[in-house]
Amino acid sequence: MSELAETIAGLMERARTDLAELVAIPSVADPRQYPPEECHRAAQWVADAFIGAGLHDVHLAETPDGSHAVIGHRPPPPGAPTVLLYCHYDVQPPLDDDAWTTPPFTLTERDGRWYGRGTADCKGNIVMHLTALRALGDDLPVGVKFVAEGSEEQGTGGLEQYVVQHPEQFLADALLVCDTGNAEVGTGTATTTLRGLADVVVTVDTLAGEVHSGMFGGPAPDALAALIQMLASLRDPQTGATRIDGIDCEGSWPGVGYDEEQFRTDAGVLDGVRLTGTGTVADRLWARPAVTVLGIDCPPVVGSTAAVPPTARARVSLRVPPGTDAAAAREALTRHLAGAAPWGARVTVETGGTGSPFRAATDGPAYAALGRAMNEVYGKPMAFLGQGGSIPLCNVLAGTYPRAEIVLMGVEEPRCLIHAPNESVDPTEIEHMAHVEALFLREYAASHRR
C-alpha cells in the first residue's frame, strides 16, 4: 500500500464521523417539507469542514433561488493548474419513512454499507472531497476552487444562474462534478454523457361536465380513456420502447455495458416482468429517449362515482440523449400527443422546462491524468458510462468555460439506490475515490510541468 493510500485509510474513521454528522441534518431544500434552517445548518457544516481542510475565504453565497452555495478556494502554486471541486449538500426527502429499514437521517452500518439519506447523493461525495484534501494536506499541488450547491435536488437553478453572474469565481482548468459514480463497486468510472429533460402537462377535455355512465356511457366520450390512448401511443405496443414521431429512438451506446440481470436487481424489477425497449440496457438508458408518465389527475378509485370523466390530465417526462435538442424534443412530444388524441378530444399541452443533454470531451490532459489515477487505485483501466439523469449545471459550465475539461465522477453506484428509501454507500468507494481524487490532483499538476 502506498503512503497516500495508508493516509486515506487512516482517515476513514473520521470520514464516517463526518458523514454521520451530515446525514443527521435533514437538508431537504423544500420549505414545505423541512425548515430552511436545516439547509443553512448543513451549509455551515460544509463551510467549517472545508476551512479545516485548508481552503481560503470559505463562505455562504446566496443564489438567485434563495439557496446558499458554499464557496471557497486555495490559490495554485506557481505554474500549476486550478481544479474546481463540485458537490451538493441538499438531499431528496425520505419519501416513505415506513419503507426505510433504519431511520433515514441516522447513519447506520449494515452488511458493510452505510445507510441514510444522502450517504451517496451527495454527502458521500462531500466526504470524499474532504478526505482527499486532508490526505494531501499542505502538499496540495494545484489550485482548488470549491462549490457545494444547496438546491440541486429541487432543480430550481440557483447555482446555474449564480455561475453566469459570477463566472470569475469558478474559472478552472478542470471541473470535477462529483455527483455520479462507478459502474459497479470496484470499477473506476467516468460518466461522459447525461440525458437531457423535457416535461409537459397534457390536459384532455371531452364534456362540459360529468354525466351518469349508465344514462350517457357509450356515446359520451370518456376523457380519461382518451388520455390513456394518447399516452399508450408513446410506446411500441409489443416492446414498450419509446416511440415519438420526429425523434430518433434507435441510438446505440459505445461504452461500458450494463448487465441485464444486474439492472433487474438494481431497479427492483419484479419476477416475470419483462424489461421494456429493444437493444442493450445501456442503449436504452444512455443513448435513446425514454418517456415516463409521472402523474395523472383523474377520479381516484376511492370516492369515484358512476360518471363519465369529462377531463383528465397527465405530467409526461421525456429524457433525451446527447445529439437530441431538448426543446425540439419537447415540441415533437407536444405534436405527437395532440395528434394522437381520439374522437376530436380537445387537447391542451403546457410545456415545462427543458434541460439539455451533455457529452464530455475525453481527449484532454485531465482525463489522461484521471485514467492513470483510476488504474492505480482499481488495478484496471477507467471505464466510461452514461447516466440517464440530468445535471443542468454541466451545460452551464461547458458554455461558460469552453476550454475547461469537465469530469463527472463520485461514490455513487447502482446499489446506492439514490433517491429511493434505504439509500446507502459502500465506504470502500469513499476511500478509493478519495484516493483517486488525490492522485488525480498530483497527476494533473505533473502533466502541466512536463
PDB file of C-alpha atoms in Angstrom, residues 64-209:
ATOM      1  CA  PRO A  64     -30.986  33.650  -7.153  1.00  0.00           C
ATOM      2  CA  ASP A  65     -33.329  30.865  -5.980  1.00  0.00           C
ATOM      3  CA  GLY A  66     -32.654  31.740  -2.328  1.00  0.00           C
ATOM      4  CA  SER A  67     -30.415  28.751  -1.587  1.00  0.00           C
ATOM      5  CA  HIS A  68     -26.864  29.142  -0.345  1.00  0.00           C
ATOM      6  CA  ALA A  69     -23.814  27.847  -2.170  1.00  0.00           C
ATOM      7  CA  VAL A  70     -20.700  27.156  -0.116  1.00  0.00           C
ATOM      8  CA  ILE A  71     -17.753  28.647  -1.992  1.00  0.00           C
ATOM      9  CA  GLY A  72     -14.027  28.595  -1.224  1.00  0.00           C
ATOM     10  CA  HIS A  73     -10.643  28.392  -2.882  1.00  0.00           C
ATOM     11  CA  ARG A  74      -6.936  27.840  -2.471  1.00  0.00           C
ATOM     12  CA  PRO A  75      -4.508  29.556  -4.866  1.00  0.00           C
ATOM     13  CA  PRO A  76      -2.340  27.397  -7.130  1.00  0.00           C
ATOM     14  CA  PRO A  77       1.422  27.047  -6.718  1.00  0.00           C
ATOM     15  CA  PRO A  78       3.313  28.953  -9.422  1.00  0.00           C
ATOM     16  CA  GLY A  79       2.628  27.468 -12.847  1.00  0.00           C
ATOM     17  CA  ALA A  80       0.117  24.900 -11.549  1.00  0.00           C
ATOM     18  CA  PRO A  81      -3.420  24.419 -12.914  1.00  0.00           C
ATOM     19  CA  THR A  82      -6.631  25.030 -10.990  1.00  0.00           C
ATOM     20  CA  VAL A  83      -9.310  22.394 -10.381  1.00  0.00           C
ATOM     21  CA  LEU A  84     -12.924  23.061  -9.396  1.00  0.00           C
ATOM     22  CA  LEU A  85     -14.448  20.561  -6.944  1.00  0.00           C
ATOM     23  CA  TYR A  86     -18.267  20.425  -7.059  1.00  0.00           C
ATOM     24  CA  CYS A  87     -20.818  18.667  -4.863  1.00  0.00           C
ATOM     25  CA  HIS A  88     -24.211  19.451  -3.291  1.00  0.00           C
ATOM     26  CA  TYR A  89     -25.348  19.250   0.308  1.00  0.00           C
ATOM     27  CA  ASP A  90     -29.121  19.209  -0.219  1.00  0.00           C
ATOM     28  CA  VAL A  91     -30.845  15.828  -0.393  1.00  0.00           C
ATOM     29  CA  GLN A  92     -34.032  14.202  -1.560  1.00  0.00           C
ATOM     30  CA  PRO A  93     -36.814  13.786   1.020  1.00  0.00           C
ATOM     31  CA  PRO A  94     -37.045  10.302   2.557  1.00  0.00           C
ATOM     32  CA  LEU A  95     -40.263   9.615   0.595  1.00  0.00           C
ATOM     33  CA  ASP A  96     -41.807   6.716   2.550  1.00  0.00           C
ATOM     34  CA  ASP A  97     -40.461   6.605   6.109  1.00  0.00           C
ATOM     35  CA  ASP A  98     -42.054   3.190   6.620  1.00  0.00           C
ATOM     36  CA  ALA A  99     -40.048   1.767   3.711  1.00  0.00           C
ATOM     37  CA  TRP A 100     -36.768   2.540   5.465  1.00  0.00           C
ATOM     38  CA  THR A 101     -35.267  -0.327   7.432  1.00  0.00           C
ATOM     39  CA  THR A 102     -33.407   2.178   9.618  1.00  0.00           C
ATOM     40  CA  PRO A 103     -34.076   5.897  10.288  1.00  0.00           C
ATOM     41  CA  PRO A 104     -33.288   7.912   7.132  1.00  0.00           C
ATOM     42  CA  PHE A 105     -31.373  10.636   8.939  1.00  0.00           C
ATOM     43  CA  THR A 106     -29.285   8.341  11.115  1.00  0.00           C
ATOM     44  CA  LEU A 107     -26.164   6.813   9.590  1.00  0.00           C
ATOM     45  CA  THR A 108     -26.467   3.064  10.137  1.00  0.00           C
ATOM     46  CA  GLU A 109     -23.964   0.384   9.164  1.00  0.00           C
ATOM     47  CA  ARG A 110     -25.400  -2.843   7.826  1.00  0.00           C
ATOM     48  CA  ASP A 111     -23.732  -5.608   5.809  1.00  0.00           C
ATOM     49  CA  GLY A 112     -20.693  -3.448   5.203  1.00  0.00           C
ATOM     50  CA  ARG A 113     -22.624  -0.459   3.801  1.00  0.00           C
ATOM     51  CA  TRP A 114     -23.549   2.865   5.381  1.00  0.00           C
ATOM     52  CA  TYR A 115     -27.288   3.657   5.160  1.00  0.00           C
ATOM     53  CA  GLY A 116     -29.054   7.006   5.353  1.00  0.00           C
ATOM     54  CA  ARG A 117     -30.449   9.735   3.115  1.00  0.00           C
ATOM     55  CA  GLY A 118     -27.597  11.456   1.317  1.00  0.00           C
ATOM     56  CA  THR A 119     -24.923   8.888   2.194  1.00  0.00           C
ATOM     57  CA  ALA A 120     -24.199   8.644  -1.532  1.00  0.00           C
ATOM     58  CA  ASP A 121     -26.103  11.523  -3.176  1.00  0.00           C
ATOM     59  CA  CYS A 122     -24.341  13.693  -2.479  1.00  0.00           C
ATOM     60  CA  LYS A 123     -22.960  13.924   1.063  1.00  0.00           C
ATOM     61  CA  GLY A 124     -20.759  10.912   0.397  1.00  0.00           C
ATOM     62  CA  ASN A 125     -19.066  12.964  -2.314  1.00  0.00           C
ATOM     63  CA  ILE A 126     -18.580  15.861   0.103  1.00  0.00           C
ATOM     64  CA  VAL A 127     -16.770  13.491   2.445  1.00  0.00           C
ATOM     65  CA  MET A 128     -14.758  12.126  -0.481  1.00  0.00           C
ATOM     66  CA  HIS A 129     -13.532  15.660  -1.263  1.00  0.00           C
ATOM     67  CA  LEU A 130     -12.708  16.279   2.395  1.00  0.00           C
ATOM     68  CA  THR A 131     -10.769  13.038   2.713  1.00  0.00           C
ATOM     69  CA  ALA A 132      -8.719  13.719  -0.426  1.00  0.00           C
ATOM     70  CA  LEU A 133      -7.838  17.244   0.683  1.00  0.00           C
ATOM     71  CA  ARG A 134      -6.930  16.106   4.190  1.00  0.00           C
ATOM     72  CA  ALA A 135      -4.726  13.358   2.788  1.00  0.00           C
ATOM     73  CA  LEU A 136      -2.765  15.879   0.718  1.00  0.00           C
ATOM     74  CA  GLY A 137      -2.652  18.468   3.493  1.00  0.00           C
ATOM     75  CA  ASP A 138      -0.282  21.353   2.768  1.00  0.00           C
ATOM     76  CA  ASP A 139       1.166  19.413  -0.168  1.00  0.00           C
ATOM     77  CA  LEU A 140      -1.659  20.467  -2.483  1.00  0.00           C
ATOM     78  CA  PRO A 141      -0.127  20.570  -5.971  1.00  0.00           C
ATOM     79  CA  VAL A 142      -2.896  22.503  -7.744  1.00  0.00           C
ATOM     80  CA  GLY A 143      -5.128  25.443  -7.117  1.00  0.00           C
ATOM     81  CA  VAL A 144      -8.570  24.482  -5.860  1.00  0.00           C
ATOM     82  CA  LYS A 145     -11.918  26.157  -6.237  1.00  0.00           C
ATOM     83  CA  PHE A 146     -14.756  24.566  -4.296  1.00  0.00           C
ATOM     84  CA  VAL A 147     -18.527  24.862  -4.506  1.00  0.00           C
ATOM     85  CA  ALA A 148     -21.260  22.932  -2.698  1.00  0.00           C
ATOM     86  CA  GLU A 149     -24.719  23.593  -4.097  1.00  0.00           C
ATOM     87  CA  GLY A 150     -27.786  23.935  -1.889  1.00  0.00           C
ATOM     88  CA  SER A 151     -30.744  23.231  -4.173  1.00  0.00           C
ATOM     89  CA  GLU A 152     -29.603  20.691  -6.778  1.00  0.00           C
ATOM     90  CA  GLU A 153     -32.339  18.185  -5.951  1.00  0.00           C
ATOM     91  CA  GLN A 154     -35.068  20.808  -6.343  1.00  0.00           C
ATOM     92  CA  GLY A 155     -33.850  21.768  -9.808  1.00  0.00           C
ATOM     93  CA  THR A 156     -34.561  25.467  -9.215  1.00  0.00           C
ATOM     94  CA  GLY A 157     -31.333  26.536 -10.900  1.00  0.00           C
ATOM     95  CA  GLY A 158     -29.858  28.786  -8.233  1.00  0.00           C
ATOM     96  CA  LEU A 159     -26.244  27.830  -8.826  1.00  0.00           C
ATOM     97  CA  GLU A 160     -26.612  27.770 -12.608  1.00  0.00           C
ATOM     98  CA  GLN A 161     -27.748  31.399 -12.508  1.00  0.00           C
ATOM     99  CA  TYR A 162     -25.056  32.336  -9.993  1.00  0.00           C
ATOM    100  CA  VAL A 163     -22.296  30.893 -12.197  1.00  0.00           C
ATOM    101  CA  VAL A 164     -23.439  33.019 -15.132  1.00  0.00           C
ATOM    102  CA  GLN A 165     -23.497  36.117 -12.903  1.00  0.00           C
ATOM    103  CA  HIS A 166     -20.091  35.401 -11.281  1.00  0.00           C
ATOM    104  CA  PRO A 167     -18.037  33.428 -13.831  1.00  0.00           C
ATOM    105  CA  GLU A 168     -14.691  34.511 -12.373  1.00  0.00           C
ATOM    106  CA  GLN A 169     -15.395  32.622  -9.140  1.00  0.00           C
ATOM    107  CA  PHE A 170     -15.429  29.206 -10.816  1.00  0.00           C
ATOM    108  CA  LEU A 171     -12.906  29.564 -13.622  1.00  0.00           C
ATOM    109  CA  ALA A 172     -10.636  26.497 -13.631  1.00  0.00           C
ATOM    110  CA  ASP A 173      -8.720  24.233 -15.988  1.00  0.00           C
ATOM    111  CA  ALA A 174     -10.607  21.084 -14.936  1.00  0.00           C
ATOM    112  CA  LEU A 175     -14.036  20.856 -13.334  1.00  0.00           C
ATOM    113  CA  LEU A 176     -14.747  17.766 -11.196  1.00  0.00           C
ATOM    114  CA  VAL A 177     -18.515  17.442 -10.949  1.00  0.00           C
ATOM    115  CA  CYS A 178     -18.791  14.821  -8.237  1.00  0.00           C
ATOM    116  CA  ASP A 179     -22.426  13.792  -8.336  1.00  0.00           C
ATOM    117  CA  THR A 180     -22.181  10.490 -10.205  1.00  0.00           C
ATOM    118  CA  GLY A 181     -20.156   7.338  -9.613  1.00  0.00           C
ATOM    119  CA  ASN A 182     -18.854   3.994 -10.746  1.00  0.00           C
ATOM    120  CA  ALA A 183     -20.463   1.371 -12.969  1.00  0.00           C
ATOM    121  CA  GLU A 184     -20.159  -1.012 -10.018  1.00  0.00           C
ATOM    122  CA  VAL A 185     -18.204  -1.224  -6.785  1.00  0.00           C
ATOM    123  CA  GLY A 186     -14.555  -1.697  -7.686  1.00  0.00           C
ATOM    124  CA  THR A 187     -14.661  -0.321 -11.239  1.00  0.00           C
ATOM    125  CA  GLY A 188     -13.319   3.200 -11.546  1.00  0.00           C
ATOM    126  CA  THR A 189     -15.603   5.047 -13.930  1.00  0.00           C
ATOM    127  CA  ALA A 190     -16.099   8.448 -15.506  1.00  0.00           C
ATOM    128  CA  THR A 191     -19.558   9.473 -16.663  1.00  0.00           C
ATOM    129  CA  THR A 192     -19.257  11.043 -20.110  1.00  0.00           C
ATOM    130  CA  THR A 193     -22.870  11.682 -21.128  1.00  0.00           C
ATOM    131  CA  LEU A 194     -26.059  12.850 -19.455  1.00  0.00           C
ATOM    132  CA  ARG A 195     -29.546  12.714 -20.846  1.00  0.00           C
ATOM    133  CA  GLY A 196     -31.469  15.951 -21.102  1.00  0.00           C
ATOM    134  CA  LEU A 197     -35.041  16.504 -19.982  1.00  0.00           C
ATOM    135  CA  ALA A 198     -38.306  17.829 -21.381  1.00  0.00           C
ATOM    136  CA  ASP A 199     -41.541  17.975 -19.369  1.00  0.00           C
ATOM    137  CA  VAL A 200     -45.126  18.647 -20.451  1.00  0.00           C
ATOM    138  CA  VAL A 201     -48.540  18.529 -18.807  1.00  0.00           C
ATOM    139  CA  VAL A 202     -51.274  17.383 -21.188  1.00  0.00           C
ATOM    140  CA  THR A 203     -54.975  18.021 -20.471  1.00  0.00           C
ATOM    141  CA  VAL A 204     -57.833  16.312 -22.315  1.00  0.00           C
ATOM    142  CA  ASP A 205     -61.397  17.693 -22.262  1.00  0.00           C
ATOM    143  CA  THR A 206     -64.394  15.950 -23.834  1.00  0.00           C
ATOM    144  CA  LEU A 207     -67.548  17.005 -21.942  1.00  0.00           C
ATOM    145  CA  ALA A 208     -68.920  20.122 -20.294  1.00  0.00           C
ATOM    146  CA  GLY A 209     -69.170  18.180 -17.043  1.00  0.00           C
TER     147      GLY A 209
END
